[in-house]
Amino acid sequence: MPHFTLPLAIQPADIDANDHVNHVVYLRWINDVAVAHWRARATPAMLDGYAWFATRHEIDYRREALLGDVIAARTWIGAVASR
């Protein structure tokens, strides 16, 4: 399945005492992009019949994110397991 990208504009509430995005905010964004990906690609039957969960997440910090920046959160589907 192709990548899914969600642009994120840095808001004042995302900034910590070091004047950059707090690490906890990145974890919130991981959830936000995963939910957006699911809702954008799942059919109504899938939404009713299945639940998703992340089995892994990874953050590559290339530089600090600052107020006014727009960054891209990207996700994709890896191996799918069923119960």
Tab-separated table of C-alpha atoms in Angstrom, residues 17-64:
chain	number	residue	atom	x	y	z
A	17	ALA	CA	10.642	25.211	27.229
A	18	ASN	CA	13.463	24.618	24.718
A	19	ASP	CA	11.514	26.519	22.021
A	20	HIS	CA	10.998	23.485	19.811
A	21	VAL	CA	8.353	20.788	19.449
A	22	ASN	CA	8.139	18.620	22.542
A	23	HIS	CA	8.882	14.919	22.012
A	24	VAL	CA	5.483	13.941	23.410
A	25	VAL	CA	3.828	15.915	20.605
A	26	TYR	CA	5.520	13.676	18.032
A	27	LEU	CA	3.828	10.669	19.626
A	28	ARG	CA	0.450	12.414	19.366
A	29	TRP	CA	1.157	13.077	15.710
A	30	ILE	CA	1.959	9.398	15.159
A	31	ASN	CA	-1.545	8.580	16.344
A	32	ASP	CA	-3.060	11.430	14.301
A	33	VAL	CA	-1.486	10.276	11.036
A	34	ALA	CA	-2.370	6.624	11.696
A	35	VAL	CA	-6.034	7.504	12.309
A	36	ALA	CA	-6.132	9.772	9.247
A	37	HIS	CA	-4.595	7.024	7.110
A	38	TRP	CA	-7.129	4.455	8.340
A	39	ARG	CA	-10.084	6.757	7.764
A	40	ALA	CA	-8.870	7.790	4.292
A	41	ARG	CA	-8.258	4.284	2.992
A	42	ALA	CA	-10.687	1.974	4.810
A	43	THR	CA	-14.020	1.086	3.259
A	44	PRO	CA	-17.198	1.470	5.326
A	45	ALA	CA	-17.231	-2.309	5.832
A	46	MET	CA	-13.645	-2.222	7.068
A	47	LEU	CA	-14.438	0.632	9.446
A	48	ASP	CA	-17.326	-1.404	10.894
A	49	GLY	CA	-15.608	-4.777	10.988
A	50	TYR	CA	-11.985	-4.168	11.869
A	51	ALA	CA	-9.789	-2.326	14.300
A	52	TRP	CA	-6.245	-1.201	13.629
A	53	PHE	CA	-3.281	-0.821	15.891
A	54	ALA	CA	0.332	0.168	15.478
A	55	THR	CA	2.880	-2.536	16.091
A	56	ARG	CA	5.839	-0.242	15.578
A	57	HIS	CA	6.624	3.408	15.235
A	58	GLU	CA	9.832	5.229	14.526
A	59	ILE	CA	10.774	8.898	14.630
A	60	ASP	CA	13.695	10.240	12.627
A	61	TYR	CA	14.688	13.616	14.049
A	62	ARG	CA	16.409	15.431	11.215
A	63	ARG	CA	16.350	18.782	12.949
A	64	GLU	CA	14.252	20.488	15.580
